[in-house]
C-alpha positions as MATLAB code, in Angstrom:
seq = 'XXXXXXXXXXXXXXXXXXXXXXXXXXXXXXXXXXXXXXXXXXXXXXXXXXXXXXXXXXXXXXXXXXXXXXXXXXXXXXXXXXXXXXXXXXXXXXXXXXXXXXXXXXXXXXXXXXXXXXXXXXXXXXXXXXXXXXXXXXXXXXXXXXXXXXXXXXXXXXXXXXXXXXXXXXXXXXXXXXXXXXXXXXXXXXXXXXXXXXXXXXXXXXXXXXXXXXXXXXXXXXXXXXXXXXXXXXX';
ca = [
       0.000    0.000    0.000;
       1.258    3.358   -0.967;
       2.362    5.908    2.192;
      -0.425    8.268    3.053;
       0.009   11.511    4.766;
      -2.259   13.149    7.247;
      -2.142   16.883    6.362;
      -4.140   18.459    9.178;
      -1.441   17.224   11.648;
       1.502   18.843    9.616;
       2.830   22.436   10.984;
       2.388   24.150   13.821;
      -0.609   24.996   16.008;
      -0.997   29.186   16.021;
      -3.749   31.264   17.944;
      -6.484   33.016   15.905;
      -4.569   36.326   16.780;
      -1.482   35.093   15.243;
      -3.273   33.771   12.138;
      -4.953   36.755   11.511;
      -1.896   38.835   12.076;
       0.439   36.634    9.109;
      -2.480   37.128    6.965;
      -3.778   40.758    7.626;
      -5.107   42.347    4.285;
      -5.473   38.805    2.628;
      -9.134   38.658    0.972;
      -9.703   35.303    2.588;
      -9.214   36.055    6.187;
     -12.421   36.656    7.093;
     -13.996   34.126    5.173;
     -11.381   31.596    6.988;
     -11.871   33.111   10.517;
     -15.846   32.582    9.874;
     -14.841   28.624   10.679;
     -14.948   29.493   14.141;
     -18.396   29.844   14.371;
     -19.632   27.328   11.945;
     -18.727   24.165   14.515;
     -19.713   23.130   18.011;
     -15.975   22.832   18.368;
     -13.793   25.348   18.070;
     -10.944   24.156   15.515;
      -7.324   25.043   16.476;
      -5.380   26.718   13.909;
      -2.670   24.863   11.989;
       0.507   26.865   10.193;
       2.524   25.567    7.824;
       5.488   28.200    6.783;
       6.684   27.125    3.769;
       5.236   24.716    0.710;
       4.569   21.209    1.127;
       6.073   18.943   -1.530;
       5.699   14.879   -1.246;
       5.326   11.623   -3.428;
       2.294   10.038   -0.938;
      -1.363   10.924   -0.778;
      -2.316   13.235    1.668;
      -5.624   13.304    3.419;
      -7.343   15.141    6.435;
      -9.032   13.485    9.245;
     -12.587   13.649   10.733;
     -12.041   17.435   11.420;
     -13.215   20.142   12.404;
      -9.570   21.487   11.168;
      -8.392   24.658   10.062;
      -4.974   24.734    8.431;
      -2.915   27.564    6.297;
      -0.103   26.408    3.949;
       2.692   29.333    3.385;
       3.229   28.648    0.418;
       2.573   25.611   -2.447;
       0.831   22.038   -2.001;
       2.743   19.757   -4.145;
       2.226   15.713   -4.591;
       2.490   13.284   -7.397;
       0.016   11.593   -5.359;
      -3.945   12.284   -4.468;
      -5.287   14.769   -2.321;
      -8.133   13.687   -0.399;
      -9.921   17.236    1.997;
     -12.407   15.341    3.713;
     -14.348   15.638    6.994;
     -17.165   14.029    9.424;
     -20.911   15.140    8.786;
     -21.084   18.672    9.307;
     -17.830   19.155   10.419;
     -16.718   22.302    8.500;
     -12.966   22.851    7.895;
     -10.827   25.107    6.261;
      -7.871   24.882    3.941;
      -5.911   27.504    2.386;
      -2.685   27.859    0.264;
      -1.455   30.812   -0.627;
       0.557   29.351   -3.294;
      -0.328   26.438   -5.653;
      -1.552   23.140   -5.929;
      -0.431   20.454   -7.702;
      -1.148   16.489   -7.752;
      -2.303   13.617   -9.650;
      -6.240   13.582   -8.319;
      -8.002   15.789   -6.059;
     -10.939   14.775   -3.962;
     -13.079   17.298   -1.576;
     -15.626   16.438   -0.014;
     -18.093   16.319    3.670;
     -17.742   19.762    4.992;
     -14.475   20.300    3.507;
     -14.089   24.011    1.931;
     -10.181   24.761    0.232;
      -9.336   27.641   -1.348;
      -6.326   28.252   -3.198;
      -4.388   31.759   -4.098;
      -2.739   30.753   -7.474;
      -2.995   28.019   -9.661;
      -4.459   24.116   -9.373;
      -3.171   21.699  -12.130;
      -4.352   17.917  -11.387;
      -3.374   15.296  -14.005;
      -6.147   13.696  -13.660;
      -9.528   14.127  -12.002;
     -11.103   16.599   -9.805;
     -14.100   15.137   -7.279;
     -16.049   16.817   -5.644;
     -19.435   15.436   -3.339;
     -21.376   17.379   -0.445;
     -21.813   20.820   -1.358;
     -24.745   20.938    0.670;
     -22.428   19.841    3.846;
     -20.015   22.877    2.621;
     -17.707   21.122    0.934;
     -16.069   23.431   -1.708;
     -13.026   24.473   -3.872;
     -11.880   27.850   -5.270;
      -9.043   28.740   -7.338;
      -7.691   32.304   -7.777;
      -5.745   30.933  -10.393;
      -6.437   29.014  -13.159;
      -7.904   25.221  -12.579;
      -6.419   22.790  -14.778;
      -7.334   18.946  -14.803;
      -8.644   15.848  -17.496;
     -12.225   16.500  -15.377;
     -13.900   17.966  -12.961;
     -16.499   15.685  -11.531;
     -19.214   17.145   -9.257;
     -22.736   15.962   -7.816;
     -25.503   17.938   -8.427;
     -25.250   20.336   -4.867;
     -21.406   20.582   -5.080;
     -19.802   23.879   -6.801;
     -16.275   25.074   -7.839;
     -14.759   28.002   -8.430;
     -11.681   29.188  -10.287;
     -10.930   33.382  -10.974;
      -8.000   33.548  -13.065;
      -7.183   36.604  -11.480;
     -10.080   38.181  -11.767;
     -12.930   38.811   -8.661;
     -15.255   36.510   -9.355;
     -15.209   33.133  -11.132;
     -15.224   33.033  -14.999;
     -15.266   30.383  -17.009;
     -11.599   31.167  -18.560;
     -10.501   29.940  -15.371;
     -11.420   26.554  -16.143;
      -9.176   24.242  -18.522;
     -10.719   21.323  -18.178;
     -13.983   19.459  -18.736;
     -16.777   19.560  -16.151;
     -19.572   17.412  -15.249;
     -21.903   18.841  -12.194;
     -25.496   20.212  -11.665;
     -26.769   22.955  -13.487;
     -28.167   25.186  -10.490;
     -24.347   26.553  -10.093;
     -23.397   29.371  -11.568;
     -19.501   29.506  -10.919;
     -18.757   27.376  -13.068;
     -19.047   25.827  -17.286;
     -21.253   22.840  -17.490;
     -20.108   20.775  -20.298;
     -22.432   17.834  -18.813;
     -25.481   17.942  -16.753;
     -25.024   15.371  -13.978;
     -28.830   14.638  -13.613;
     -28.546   13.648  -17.393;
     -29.161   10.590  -16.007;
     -30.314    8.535  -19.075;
     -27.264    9.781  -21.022;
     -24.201    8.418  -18.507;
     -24.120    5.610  -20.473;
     -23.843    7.064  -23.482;
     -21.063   10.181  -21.746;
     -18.548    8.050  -19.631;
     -16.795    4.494  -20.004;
     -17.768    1.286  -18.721;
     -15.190    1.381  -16.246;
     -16.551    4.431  -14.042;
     -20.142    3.325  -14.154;
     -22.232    1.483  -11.092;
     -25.687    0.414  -13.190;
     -25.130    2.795  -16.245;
     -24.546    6.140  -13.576;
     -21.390    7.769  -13.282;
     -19.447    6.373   -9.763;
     -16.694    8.757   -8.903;
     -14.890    6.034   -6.371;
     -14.653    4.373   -9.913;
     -13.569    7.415  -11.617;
     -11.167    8.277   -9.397;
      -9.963    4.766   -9.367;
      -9.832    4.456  -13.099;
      -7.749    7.832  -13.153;
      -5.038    6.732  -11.256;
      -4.226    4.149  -14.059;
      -4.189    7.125  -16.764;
      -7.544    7.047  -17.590;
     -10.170    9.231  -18.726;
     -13.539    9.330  -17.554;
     -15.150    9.858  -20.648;
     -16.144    7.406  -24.072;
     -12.782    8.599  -26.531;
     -15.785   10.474  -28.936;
     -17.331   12.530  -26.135;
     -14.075   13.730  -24.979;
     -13.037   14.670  -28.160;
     -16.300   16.581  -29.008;
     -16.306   18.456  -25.837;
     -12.820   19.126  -25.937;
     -13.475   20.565  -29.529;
     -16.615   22.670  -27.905;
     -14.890   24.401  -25.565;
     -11.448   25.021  -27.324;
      -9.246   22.912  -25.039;
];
């Protein structure tokens, strides 16, 4: 079995005071500080001063958790931000993230200052537990793969999301706005006909299976649909 990291457990533990002092003036802070109040339990701050750069999966634990990363998140492994039920935890890099598949998820929310590039998927399940992801970069991946109450964001510099900030394909619901919708996730009837055998429980898209049949290269889509949407949106 391949080493896994637990990433909530890296760095340091700070007090809010100190937090909010190493990040005074960052547009994030408050939205990060909010965490406080959104949990019976108080998280304790995490700091990690400098980037993070492995060849394991990481993952986070039950939470709640509230860690900030100095700098970039780098694996050639999976990410994993996950949490309890209604746990709500907070993640943020001020630099970049890159790995092979990300996975968020529970009431896991992650926001990133620059750029995300994944080589392979992006997951993302429980948006109505508060999972979510933001990029103020660019967001860069084979696919995004959302359920239908799940959203994602990505700026590319800009102050809101945009869909220049997404170079990749994405499958979610259509009730989000922050994001292009190249396939409709309650399209039930036409999974079959989107994604390959491999990723599908009873002809419906399984994103354990996705993510599963990403790590061995491979794409989440039928060879003509990728193409096609590929050739739609200019990627």
């Amino acid at each position: 079995m391949a080493d896994v990291g637990t990433l909530d457990s890296m760095g340091r533990e700070v007090s809010y005071e100190e937090l909010a002092e190493r990040l005074k003036g960052h547009e994030l802070l408050r939205w990060l500080m909010d965490n406080r109040t959104l949990v019976d339990e108080e998280p304790q701050p995490r700091l990690i001063e400098g980037s993070v750069e492995v060849t394991h999966d990481l993952v986070t634990g039950d939470g709640p958790w509230l860690l900030v990363i100095l700098g970039d998140l780098v694996t050639t492994g999976d990410l994993r931000f996950r949490t309890d039920d209604y746990a709500t935890s907070s993640l943020l890099v001020t630099g970049s993230l890159r790995a092979r598949n990300v996975r968020y998820g529970g009431s896991a929310r992650v926001a990133v200052d620059k750029d995300l590039v994944a080589s392979g998927v992006i997951v993302g399940t429980g948006g109505d537990s508060e999972a979510n992801l933001g990029v103020s970069g660019t967001l860069t991946a084979r696919a995004v793969l959302l359920d239908a109450h799940t959203s994602i964001w990505a700026t590319a510099g800009g102050p809101r999301s945009v869909p220049e900030g997404f170079r990749t394909l994405v499958v979610g619901g259509r009730g989000w706005r922050e994001f292009p919708l190249d396939f409709d996730i309650d399209e039930l009837s036409l999974h079959a006909q989107t994604f390959v055998p491999e990723v599908l429980t009873r002809g419906l898209l399984d994103t354990d299976k996705a993510l599963a049949h990403a790590r061995t290269g491979g794409s989440p889509f039928l060879p003509d649909v990728e193409r096609r949407l590929k050739e739609k949106r200019g990627l």
